[in-house]
Short mmCIF file of N, CA and C in Angstrom, two decimals:
data_model
loop_
_atom_site.label_atom_id
_atom_site.label_comp_id
_atom_site.label_asym_id
_atom_site.label_seq_id
_atom_site.Cartn_x
_atom_site.Cartn_y
_atom_site.Cartn_z
N MET V 810 -5.43 -35.56 25.95
CA MET V 810 -6.15 -34.36 25.55
C MET V 810 -7.49 -34.32 26.28
N LYS V 811 -7.87 -33.13 26.66
CA LYS V 811 -9.18 -32.94 27.28
C LYS V 811 -10.27 -33.37 26.30
N GLN V 812 -11.42 -33.69 26.84
CA GLN V 812 -12.55 -34.08 25.99
C GLN V 812 -13.44 -32.90 25.62
N LYS V 813 -13.38 -31.83 26.43
CA LYS V 813 -14.20 -30.64 26.17
C LYS V 813 -13.50 -29.42 26.76
N VAL V 814 -13.72 -28.28 26.11
CA VAL V 814 -13.29 -26.99 26.65
C VAL V 814 -14.45 -26.02 26.45
N THR V 815 -14.51 -24.99 27.28
CA THR V 815 -15.60 -24.02 27.19
C THR V 815 -15.01 -22.61 27.11
N TYR V 816 -15.50 -21.84 26.15
CA TYR V 816 -15.12 -20.45 25.97
C TYR V 816 -16.38 -19.67 25.63
N LYS V 817 -16.54 -18.52 26.29
CA LYS V 817 -17.65 -17.61 25.99
C LYS V 817 -19.00 -18.33 26.00
N GLY V 818 -19.14 -19.29 26.89
CA GLY V 818 -20.40 -20.01 27.03
C GLY V 818 -20.62 -21.11 26.01
N LEU V 819 -19.66 -21.35 25.13
CA LEU V 819 -19.78 -22.42 24.13
C LEU V 819 -18.87 -23.58 24.50
N THR V 820 -19.35 -24.79 24.30
CA THR V 820 -18.56 -25.99 24.57
C THR V 820 -17.98 -26.51 23.26
N PHE V 821 -16.70 -26.86 23.30
CA PHE V 821 -16.00 -27.36 22.12
C PHE V 821 -15.46 -28.75 22.41
N ARG V 822 -15.38 -29.57 21.35
CA ARG V 822 -14.82 -30.92 21.45
C ARG V 822 -13.63 -31.00 20.49
N PRO V 823 -12.72 -31.97 20.72
CA PRO V 823 -11.57 -32.12 19.84
C PRO V 823 -12.00 -32.37 18.39
N PHE V 824 -11.25 -31.78 17.46
CA PHE V 824 -11.58 -31.90 16.03
C PHE V 824 -10.37 -32.36 15.22
N ILE V 825 -9.24 -31.64 15.32
CA ILE V 825 -8.02 -32.02 14.62
C ILE V 825 -6.87 -31.95 15.63
N SER V 826 -6.16 -33.06 15.79
CA SER V 826 -5.11 -33.12 16.81
C SER V 826 -3.84 -32.38 16.38
N ALA V 827 -3.04 -32.03 17.36
CA ALA V 827 -1.76 -31.36 17.09
C ALA V 827 -0.87 -32.24 16.21
N ASP V 828 -0.91 -33.56 16.40
CA ASP V 828 -0.11 -34.47 15.57
C ASP V 828 -0.56 -34.43 14.12
N GLU V 829 -1.87 -34.41 13.89
CA GLU V 829 -2.39 -34.32 12.52
C GLU V 829 -1.98 -32.99 11.88
N ILE V 830 -2.04 -31.93 12.66
CA ILE V 830 -1.65 -30.60 12.16
C ILE V 830 -0.18 -30.61 11.77
N ARG V 831 0.68 -31.11 12.66
CA ARG V 831 2.13 -31.15 12.38
C ARG V 831 2.42 -31.90 11.08
N ALA V 832 1.79 -33.04 10.91
CA ALA V 832 2.02 -33.85 9.71
C ALA V 832 1.58 -33.11 8.46
N ARG V 833 0.45 -32.47 8.51
CA ARG V 833 -0.06 -31.77 7.33
C ARG V 833 0.77 -30.52 7.02
N VAL V 834 1.22 -29.81 8.04
CA VAL V 834 2.06 -28.64 7.83
C VAL V 834 3.36 -29.06 7.14
N ALA V 835 3.93 -30.19 7.54
CA ALA V 835 5.15 -30.69 6.90
C ALA V 835 4.91 -30.98 5.42
N GLN V 836 3.77 -31.55 5.08
CA GLN V 836 3.45 -31.83 3.67
C GLN V 836 3.31 -30.53 2.87
N ILE V 837 2.65 -29.55 3.46
CA ILE V 837 2.49 -28.26 2.77
C ILE V 837 3.84 -27.59 2.59
N ALA V 838 4.71 -27.66 3.59
CA ALA V 838 6.04 -27.06 3.48
C ALA V 838 6.83 -27.70 2.34
N ARG V 839 6.72 -29.00 2.17
CA ARG V 839 7.41 -29.66 1.04
C ARG V 839 6.86 -29.16 -0.29
N ALA V 840 5.55 -29.01 -0.39
CA ALA V 840 4.93 -28.54 -1.63
C ALA V 840 5.34 -27.10 -1.94
N VAL V 841 5.32 -26.23 -0.95
CA VAL V 841 5.73 -24.83 -1.15
C VAL V 841 7.20 -24.79 -1.56
N SER V 842 8.04 -25.55 -0.89
CA SER V 842 9.47 -25.60 -1.22
C SER V 842 9.67 -26.04 -2.66
N ASP V 843 8.96 -27.07 -3.08
CA ASP V 843 9.07 -27.56 -4.46
C ASP V 843 8.62 -26.51 -5.46
N ASP V 844 7.53 -25.81 -5.17
CA ASP V 844 6.97 -24.83 -6.10
C ASP V 844 7.76 -23.52 -6.17
N CYS V 845 8.53 -23.23 -5.15
CA CYS V 845 9.20 -21.92 -5.08
C CYS V 845 10.72 -22.01 -5.06
N ARG V 846 11.28 -23.05 -5.64
CA ARG V 846 12.74 -23.26 -5.62
C ARG V 846 13.53 -22.25 -6.43
N GLU V 847 12.91 -21.59 -7.38
CA GLU V 847 13.63 -20.72 -8.31
C GLU V 847 13.92 -19.32 -7.78
N GLY V 848 13.54 -19.04 -6.58
CA GLY V 848 13.79 -17.70 -6.04
C GLY V 848 13.72 -17.72 -4.53
N THR V 849 13.51 -16.57 -3.97
CA THR V 849 13.34 -16.44 -2.52
C THR V 849 11.93 -15.92 -2.30
N PRO V 850 11.00 -16.82 -2.04
CA PRO V 850 9.62 -16.37 -1.89
C PRO V 850 9.43 -15.53 -0.64
N LEU V 851 8.41 -14.69 -0.70
CA LEU V 851 7.99 -13.92 0.46
C LEU V 851 6.76 -14.59 1.04
N ILE V 852 6.86 -15.04 2.26
CA ILE V 852 5.75 -15.64 2.97
C ILE V 852 5.02 -14.50 3.68
N VAL V 853 3.73 -14.33 3.39
CA VAL V 853 2.93 -13.25 3.97
C VAL V 853 1.95 -13.88 4.95
N CYS V 854 2.23 -13.70 6.22
CA CYS V 854 1.38 -14.25 7.27
C CYS V 854 0.27 -13.27 7.60
N VAL V 855 -0.97 -13.74 7.53
CA VAL V 855 -2.12 -12.92 7.88
C VAL V 855 -2.36 -13.07 9.38
N LEU V 856 -2.07 -11.99 10.11
CA LEU V 856 -2.24 -12.00 11.56
C LEU V 856 -3.70 -11.81 11.94
N ASN V 857 -4.12 -12.22 13.08
CA ASN V 857 -3.36 -12.89 14.11
C ASN V 857 -3.45 -14.41 13.97
N GLY V 858 -4.51 -14.89 13.40
CA GLY V 858 -4.81 -16.32 13.42
C GLY V 858 -3.81 -17.22 12.73
N ALA V 859 -3.18 -16.76 11.67
CA ALA V 859 -2.27 -17.63 10.91
C ALA V 859 -0.88 -17.72 11.52
N PHE V 860 -0.63 -16.97 12.59
CA PHE V 860 0.72 -16.95 13.15
C PHE V 860 1.27 -18.34 13.48
N PRO V 861 0.57 -19.21 14.23
CA PRO V 861 1.14 -20.53 14.52
C PRO V 861 1.42 -21.34 13.24
N PHE V 862 0.47 -21.32 12.31
CA PHE V 862 0.63 -22.06 11.06
C PHE V 862 1.81 -21.51 10.27
N ALA V 863 1.89 -20.19 10.12
CA ALA V 863 2.98 -19.58 9.35
C ALA V 863 4.33 -19.87 9.99
N SER V 864 4.41 -19.79 11.30
CA SER V 864 5.65 -20.06 12.00
C SER V 864 6.11 -21.49 11.77
N ASP V 865 5.21 -22.44 11.96
CA ASP V 865 5.56 -23.85 11.75
C ASP V 865 5.90 -24.13 10.30
N LEU V 866 5.13 -23.58 9.38
CA LEU V 866 5.37 -23.77 7.95
C LEU V 866 6.72 -23.18 7.55
N PHE V 867 6.98 -21.95 7.95
CA PHE V 867 8.21 -21.24 7.59
C PHE V 867 9.45 -22.02 8.06
N ARG V 868 9.42 -22.55 9.26
CA ARG V 868 10.56 -23.29 9.81
C ARG V 868 10.77 -24.62 9.11
N GLN V 869 9.76 -25.14 8.43
CA GLN V 869 9.91 -26.42 7.75
C GLN V 869 10.24 -26.30 6.27
N LEU V 870 10.27 -25.09 5.74
CA LEU V 870 10.67 -24.90 4.35
C LEU V 870 12.13 -25.31 4.20
N ASP V 871 12.47 -25.95 3.08
CA ASP V 871 13.87 -26.30 2.85
C ASP V 871 14.49 -25.44 1.75
N ILE V 872 13.98 -24.23 1.63
CA ILE V 872 14.49 -23.21 0.70
C ILE V 872 14.67 -21.92 1.48
N ASP V 873 15.45 -21.01 0.91
CA ASP V 873 15.53 -19.67 1.51
C ASP V 873 14.21 -18.96 1.26
N ALA V 874 13.73 -18.28 2.25
CA ALA V 874 12.48 -17.52 2.14
C ALA V 874 12.53 -16.37 3.13
N GLU V 875 11.69 -15.39 2.90
CA GLU V 875 11.52 -14.30 3.85
C GLU V 875 10.07 -14.34 4.33
N ILE V 876 9.85 -13.76 5.50
CA ILE V 876 8.49 -13.72 6.04
C ILE V 876 8.15 -12.29 6.44
N THR V 877 6.90 -11.94 6.24
CA THR V 877 6.38 -10.65 6.68
C THR V 877 4.96 -10.87 7.19
N PHE V 878 4.41 -9.84 7.78
CA PHE V 878 3.11 -9.97 8.43
C PHE V 878 2.18 -8.84 8.01
N ILE V 879 0.92 -9.19 7.82
CA ILE V 879 -0.12 -8.20 7.60
C ILE V 879 -1.27 -8.54 8.53
N ARG V 880 -2.13 -7.57 8.72
CA ARG V 880 -3.28 -7.82 9.59
C ARG V 880 -4.53 -7.31 8.91
N LEU V 881 -5.48 -8.20 8.75
CA LEU V 881 -6.80 -7.88 8.21
C LEU V 881 -7.81 -8.35 9.23
N ARG V 882 -8.99 -7.77 9.19
CA ARG V 882 -10.02 -8.20 10.13
C ARG V 882 -11.35 -8.28 9.42
N SER V 883 -12.06 -9.41 9.61
CA SER V 883 -13.40 -9.54 9.06
C SER V 883 -14.33 -10.30 10.00
N TYR V 884 -13.81 -10.72 11.16
CA TYR V 884 -14.61 -11.49 12.11
C TYR V 884 -14.88 -10.72 13.37
N GLU V 885 -16.05 -10.93 13.93
CA GLU V 885 -16.39 -10.48 15.28
C GLU V 885 -17.12 -11.63 15.94
N GLY V 886 -16.60 -12.07 17.07
CA GLY V 886 -17.22 -13.21 17.75
C GLY V 886 -17.09 -14.47 16.92
N THR V 887 -18.22 -15.09 16.58
CA THR V 887 -18.19 -16.37 15.87
C THR V 887 -18.56 -16.25 14.40
N SER V 888 -18.72 -15.04 13.88
CA SER V 888 -19.14 -14.92 12.48
C SER V 888 -18.44 -13.79 11.76
N SER V 889 -18.41 -13.93 10.43
CA SER V 889 -17.80 -12.93 9.58
C SER V 889 -18.71 -11.71 9.49
N THR V 890 -18.10 -10.52 9.49
CA THR V 890 -18.87 -9.29 9.36
C THR V 890 -19.20 -9.03 7.89
N GLY V 891 -18.46 -9.70 6.99
CA GLY V 891 -18.65 -9.45 5.56
C GLY V 891 -17.86 -8.26 5.06
N VAL V 892 -17.21 -7.55 5.97
CA VAL V 892 -16.42 -6.37 5.62
C VAL V 892 -14.96 -6.64 6.00
N VAL V 893 -14.06 -6.50 5.04
CA VAL V 893 -12.64 -6.72 5.29
C VAL V 893 -11.99 -5.39 5.62
N LYS V 894 -11.35 -5.32 6.78
CA LYS V 894 -10.67 -4.10 7.21
C LYS V 894 -9.18 -4.37 7.28
N GLU V 895 -8.37 -3.53 6.61
CA GLU V 895 -6.93 -3.67 6.69
C GLU V 895 -6.46 -2.91 7.92
N VAL V 896 -5.75 -3.62 8.79
CA VAL V 896 -5.29 -3.01 10.02
C VAL V 896 -3.80 -2.65 9.90
N VAL V 897 -2.99 -3.58 9.42
CA VAL V 897 -1.57 -3.35 9.18
C VAL V 897 -1.26 -3.88 7.81
N GLY V 898 -0.63 -3.07 6.96
CA GLY V 898 -0.42 -3.45 5.58
C GLY V 898 0.99 -3.91 5.26
N LEU V 899 1.16 -4.41 4.06
CA LEU V 899 2.42 -4.90 3.53
C LEU V 899 3.27 -3.73 3.06
N THR V 900 4.52 -3.68 3.48
CA THR V 900 5.40 -2.58 3.08
C THR V 900 6.50 -3.03 2.11
N GLU V 901 6.73 -4.33 1.96
CA GLU V 901 7.78 -4.84 1.10
C GLU V 901 7.43 -4.68 -0.37
N ASP V 902 8.48 -4.52 -1.20
CA ASP V 902 8.31 -4.51 -2.65
C ASP V 902 8.21 -5.97 -3.09
N ILE V 903 7.10 -6.35 -3.70
CA ILE V 903 6.91 -7.74 -4.11
C ILE V 903 7.02 -7.90 -5.63
N SER V 904 7.36 -6.86 -6.32
CA SER V 904 7.46 -6.91 -7.77
C SER V 904 8.44 -8.01 -8.20
N GLY V 905 7.97 -8.92 -9.06
CA GLY V 905 8.80 -10.00 -9.57
C GLY V 905 9.06 -11.15 -8.61
N ARG V 906 8.46 -11.12 -7.44
CA ARG V 906 8.69 -12.17 -6.43
C ARG V 906 7.52 -13.14 -6.36
N ASP V 907 7.85 -14.36 -5.96
CA ASP V 907 6.81 -15.32 -5.62
C ASP V 907 6.32 -14.98 -4.21
N VAL V 908 5.01 -14.89 -4.06
CA VAL V 908 4.40 -14.56 -2.78
C VAL V 908 3.50 -15.72 -2.37
N VAL V 909 3.64 -16.15 -1.13
CA VAL V 909 2.76 -17.17 -0.57
C VAL V 909 2.05 -16.56 0.63
N ILE V 910 0.75 -16.37 0.48
CA ILE V 910 -0.08 -15.86 1.59
C ILE V 910 -0.41 -17.04 2.49
N VAL V 911 -0.18 -16.87 3.77
CA VAL V 911 -0.49 -17.93 4.73
C VAL V 911 -1.66 -17.46 5.58
N GLU V 912 -2.75 -18.19 5.48
CA GLU V 912 -4.01 -17.84 6.15
C GLU V 912 -4.41 -19.00 7.07
N ASP V 913 -5.08 -18.67 8.16
CA ASP V 913 -5.53 -19.72 9.08
C ASP V 913 -6.74 -20.46 8.52
N ILE V 914 -7.70 -19.71 7.97
CA ILE V 914 -8.93 -20.33 7.51
C ILE V 914 -9.54 -19.50 6.38
N ILE V 915 -10.07 -20.18 5.40
CA ILE V 915 -10.86 -19.52 4.36
C ILE V 915 -12.28 -19.99 4.55
N ASP V 916 -13.13 -19.05 4.93
CA ASP V 916 -14.53 -19.32 5.23
C ASP V 916 -15.37 -18.80 4.07
N THR V 917 -15.69 -17.52 4.06
CA THR V 917 -16.45 -16.96 2.94
C THR V 917 -15.53 -16.70 1.74
N GLY V 918 -14.24 -16.50 2.02
CA GLY V 918 -13.27 -16.22 0.96
C GLY V 918 -13.10 -14.73 0.66
N ARG V 919 -13.91 -13.89 1.27
CA ARG V 919 -13.84 -12.46 0.97
C ARG V 919 -12.49 -11.85 1.34
N THR V 920 -11.97 -12.22 2.49
CA THR V 920 -10.70 -11.66 2.94
C THR V 920 -9.58 -12.04 1.99
N ILE V 921 -9.47 -13.31 1.68
CA ILE V 921 -8.37 -13.75 0.82
C ILE V 921 -8.55 -13.24 -0.60
N ALA V 922 -9.76 -13.15 -1.09
CA ALA V 922 -10.00 -12.62 -2.44
C ALA V 922 -9.52 -11.17 -2.53
N ARG V 923 -9.84 -10.39 -1.52
CA ARG V 923 -9.39 -8.99 -1.53
C ARG V 923 -7.87 -8.90 -1.46
N LEU V 924 -7.27 -9.70 -0.61
CA LEU V 924 -5.83 -9.67 -0.44
C LEU V 924 -5.12 -10.10 -1.72
N VAL V 925 -5.56 -11.18 -2.34
CA VAL V 925 -4.95 -11.64 -3.60
C VAL V 925 -5.07 -10.55 -4.67
N GLU V 926 -6.24 -9.97 -4.78
CA GLU V 926 -6.46 -8.89 -5.76
C GLU V 926 -5.52 -7.71 -5.51
N ASP V 927 -5.40 -7.30 -4.26
CA ASP V 927 -4.52 -6.18 -3.91
C ASP V 927 -3.06 -6.51 -4.22
N LEU V 928 -2.63 -7.72 -3.90
CA LEU V 928 -1.23 -8.09 -4.13
C LEU V 928 -0.91 -8.21 -5.62
N ARG V 929 -1.83 -8.72 -6.39
CA ARG V 929 -1.58 -8.86 -7.84
C ARG V 929 -1.35 -7.51 -8.52
N LYS V 930 -1.92 -6.46 -7.96
CA LYS V 930 -1.71 -5.11 -8.51
C LYS V 930 -0.27 -4.64 -8.32
N ARG V 931 0.48 -5.33 -7.48
CA ARG V 931 1.86 -4.94 -7.17
C ARG V 931 2.88 -5.75 -7.97
N ASN V 932 2.44 -6.44 -9.02
CA ASN V 932 3.29 -7.14 -9.99
C ASN V 932 4.20 -8.23 -9.44
N PRO V 933 3.70 -9.12 -8.60
CA PRO V 933 4.53 -10.23 -8.16
C PRO V 933 4.69 -11.25 -9.30
N ALA V 934 5.69 -12.11 -9.20
CA ALA V 934 5.83 -13.19 -10.17
C ALA V 934 4.66 -14.16 -10.04
N SER V 935 4.26 -14.43 -8.80
CA SER V 935 3.11 -15.30 -8.55
C SER V 935 2.56 -15.00 -7.16
N VAL V 936 1.29 -15.34 -7.00
CA VAL V 936 0.65 -15.26 -5.69
C VAL V 936 -0.02 -16.60 -5.46
N ARG V 937 0.39 -17.26 -4.40
CA ARG V 937 -0.21 -18.52 -4.00
C ARG V 937 -0.80 -18.35 -2.60
N VAL V 938 -1.76 -19.20 -2.28
CA VAL V 938 -2.41 -19.14 -0.97
C VAL V 938 -2.29 -20.49 -0.28
N ALA V 939 -1.80 -20.46 0.95
CA ALA V 939 -1.76 -21.64 1.81
C ALA V 939 -2.71 -21.38 2.97
N SER V 940 -3.72 -22.21 3.08
CA SER V 940 -4.68 -22.06 4.17
C SER V 940 -4.72 -23.34 4.98
N LEU V 941 -4.57 -23.22 6.27
CA LEU V 941 -4.62 -24.40 7.11
C LEU V 941 -5.99 -25.07 6.99
N LEU V 942 -7.05 -24.25 6.99
CA LEU V 942 -8.41 -24.76 6.95
C LEU V 942 -9.18 -24.11 5.81
N TYR V 943 -10.04 -24.88 5.18
CA TYR V 943 -10.82 -24.38 4.05
C TYR V 943 -12.24 -24.93 4.17
N LYS V 944 -13.22 -24.01 4.09
CA LYS V 944 -14.64 -24.38 4.15
C LYS V 944 -15.25 -24.16 2.76
N PRO V 945 -15.15 -25.13 1.87
CA PRO V 945 -15.68 -24.92 0.52
C PRO V 945 -17.19 -24.70 0.47
N ASP V 946 -17.92 -25.21 1.46
CA ASP V 946 -19.38 -25.06 1.47
C ASP V 946 -19.83 -23.62 1.72
N THR V 947 -18.97 -22.81 2.33
CA THR V 947 -19.34 -21.42 2.63
C THR V 947 -18.55 -20.41 1.80
N CYS V 948 -17.56 -20.89 1.07
CA CYS V 948 -16.73 -19.98 0.28
C CYS V 948 -17.53 -19.50 -0.93
N CYS V 949 -17.71 -18.19 -1.00
CA CYS V 949 -18.54 -17.61 -2.06
C CYS V 949 -17.79 -16.59 -2.90
N ALA V 950 -16.49 -16.43 -2.66
CA ALA V 950 -15.73 -15.39 -3.34
C ALA V 950 -14.96 -15.90 -4.55
N GLY V 951 -15.10 -17.17 -4.89
CA GLY V 951 -14.45 -17.71 -6.07
C GLY V 951 -12.94 -17.88 -5.95
N VAL V 952 -12.42 -17.95 -4.74
CA VAL V 952 -10.99 -18.14 -4.53
C VAL V 952 -10.80 -19.45 -3.78
N ALA V 953 -9.95 -20.31 -4.33
CA ALA V 953 -9.61 -21.55 -3.64
C ALA V 953 -8.11 -21.53 -3.35
N PRO V 954 -7.71 -22.00 -2.18
CA PRO V 954 -6.29 -21.99 -1.85
C PRO V 954 -5.49 -22.98 -2.71
N ASP V 955 -4.23 -22.66 -2.91
CA ASP V 955 -3.32 -23.55 -3.64
C ASP V 955 -2.87 -24.71 -2.76
N TYR V 956 -2.77 -24.45 -1.48
CA TYR V 956 -2.35 -25.45 -0.50
C TYR V 956 -3.38 -25.45 0.62
N VAL V 957 -3.92 -26.62 0.93
CA VAL V 957 -4.96 -26.74 1.95
C VAL V 957 -4.51 -27.76 2.99
N GLY V 958 -4.57 -27.34 4.25
CA GLY V 958 -4.28 -28.27 5.32
C GLY V 958 -5.42 -29.25 5.49
N PHE V 959 -6.60 -28.74 5.75
CA PHE V 959 -7.78 -29.57 5.99
C PHE V 959 -9.01 -28.90 5.41
N THR V 960 -9.81 -29.65 4.70
CA THR V 960 -11.12 -29.18 4.24
C THR V 960 -12.10 -29.56 5.34
N ILE V 961 -12.87 -28.56 5.79
CA ILE V 961 -13.76 -28.79 6.93
C ILE V 961 -15.17 -28.32 6.60
N PRO V 962 -16.15 -28.82 7.36
CA PRO V 962 -17.53 -28.36 7.18
C PRO V 962 -17.72 -26.98 7.78
N PRO V 963 -18.85 -26.33 7.51
CA PRO V 963 -19.10 -24.97 8.02
C PRO V 963 -19.45 -24.96 9.50
N LYS V 964 -18.48 -25.28 10.33
CA LYS V 964 -18.64 -25.28 11.78
C LYS V 964 -17.68 -24.25 12.36
N PHE V 965 -17.99 -23.73 13.55
CA PHE V 965 -17.09 -22.79 14.21
C PHE V 965 -16.03 -23.55 14.98
N ILE V 966 -14.77 -23.17 14.76
CA ILE V 966 -13.65 -23.86 15.38
C ILE V 966 -12.73 -22.87 16.07
N ILE V 967 -11.93 -23.40 17.00
CA ILE V 967 -10.94 -22.61 17.74
C ILE V 967 -9.66 -23.44 17.88
N GLY V 968 -8.60 -22.77 18.29
CA GLY V 968 -7.33 -23.43 18.56
C GLY V 968 -6.34 -23.27 17.42
N TYR V 969 -5.07 -23.48 17.72
CA TYR V 969 -3.97 -23.37 16.76
C TYR V 969 -4.08 -22.06 15.97
N GLY V 970 -4.30 -20.99 16.70
CA GLY V 970 -4.36 -19.66 16.10
C GLY V 970 -5.77 -19.12 15.92
N LEU V 971 -6.75 -19.98 15.83
CA LEU V 971 -8.14 -19.55 15.66
C LEU V 971 -8.73 -19.22 17.02
N ASP V 972 -9.51 -18.15 17.07
CA ASP V 972 -9.95 -17.66 18.36
C ASP V 972 -11.45 -17.45 18.44
N ILE V 973 -11.87 -17.18 19.65
CA ILE V 973 -13.20 -16.66 19.91
C ILE V 973 -12.98 -15.42 20.76
N ASP V 974 -13.15 -14.27 20.14
CA ASP V 974 -12.91 -12.98 20.79
C ASP V 974 -11.53 -12.91 21.46
N GLY V 975 -10.51 -13.38 20.75
CA GLY V 975 -9.14 -13.30 21.22
C GLY V 975 -8.67 -14.46 22.08
N LEU V 976 -9.57 -15.32 22.50
CA LEU V 976 -9.22 -16.44 23.37
C LEU V 976 -9.06 -17.73 22.57
N ALA V 977 -8.31 -18.67 23.13
CA ALA V 977 -8.14 -20.04 22.63
C ALA V 977 -7.12 -20.18 21.51
N ARG V 978 -6.48 -19.10 21.07
CA ARG V 978 -5.49 -19.19 20.00
C ARG V 978 -4.34 -20.13 20.36
N ASN V 979 -4.01 -20.23 21.64
CA ASN V 979 -2.85 -20.98 22.07
C ASN V 979 -3.10 -22.48 22.24
N LEU V 980 -4.30 -22.94 22.01
CA LEU V 980 -4.56 -24.38 22.09
C LEU V 980 -3.79 -25.08 20.96
N PRO V 981 -3.06 -26.16 21.25
CA PRO V 981 -2.27 -26.82 20.21
C PRO V 981 -3.11 -27.63 19.22
N ASP V 982 -4.31 -27.98 19.60
CA ASP V 982 -5.22 -28.73 18.74
C ASP V 982 -6.31 -27.80 18.22
N ILE V 983 -7.09 -28.28 17.26
CA ILE V 983 -8.24 -27.53 16.78
C ILE V 983 -9.50 -28.18 17.35
N TRP V 984 -10.40 -27.33 17.83
CA TRP V 984 -11.62 -27.75 18.50
C TRP V 984 -12.82 -27.23 17.72
N VAL V 985 -13.92 -27.97 17.77
CA VAL V 985 -15.15 -27.58 17.08
C VAL V 985 -16.27 -27.45 18.10
N VAL V 986 -17.21 -26.55 17.82
CA VAL V 986 -18.37 -26.41 18.70
C VAL V 986 -19.07 -27.76 18.82
N ASP V 987 -19.34 -28.15 20.04
CA ASP V 987 -20.03 -29.40 20.31
C ASP V 987 -21.52 -29.11 20.29
N GLU V 988 -22.13 -29.34 19.13
CA GLU V 988 -23.54 -28.99 18.97
C GLU V 988 -24.46 -29.77 19.90
N ALA V 989 -24.07 -30.99 20.26
CA ALA V 989 -24.88 -31.80 21.18
C ALA V 989 -24.90 -31.15 22.57
N ALA V 990 -23.78 -30.55 22.96
CA ALA V 990 -23.70 -29.90 24.27
C ALA V 990 -24.45 -28.57 24.29
N GLU V 991 -24.64 -27.98 23.12
CA GLU V 991 -25.30 -26.67 23.03
C GLU V 991 -26.82 -26.77 22.98
N GLN V 992 -27.35 -27.98 22.88
CA GLN V 992 -28.80 -28.13 22.77
C GLN V 992 -29.44 -28.29 24.12
#
């Protein structure tokens, strides 16, 4: 693995390896499978960032499940705008179904809080949240994920679906801003 990558003038260093991600995704898939055995859950992937996580998670489930995609936006560049915009919405009937929202990262929690609230109005049997990354120090919306890949500090990260202005999503590892290089 490279020791550093640069995007948009920022230098990043390795943070979470692809092997660590694979192992944790497998653990989350087992937990989701155990919790949702009584039906056919609907996996709701929040695009674009959660796509790699949702794809890997979905393929490792050992139960029948369906997957769908929604798109919300609350980030520009390296920070949250504080405003959640729905770009593409959910069209499936979720009444009486177990729903698992798959998110790449919960930072402030505003996006996931809004989504959970909106979905609960549609009478699902349950709504659970699987987030690859969770920043409890910055989460202010009172929503905690049911399944967490990694709890991380409030640092800006890229890779494995997370981007900086659309770039770096395809990196197999997760990278963090190298603050020493930025000084």
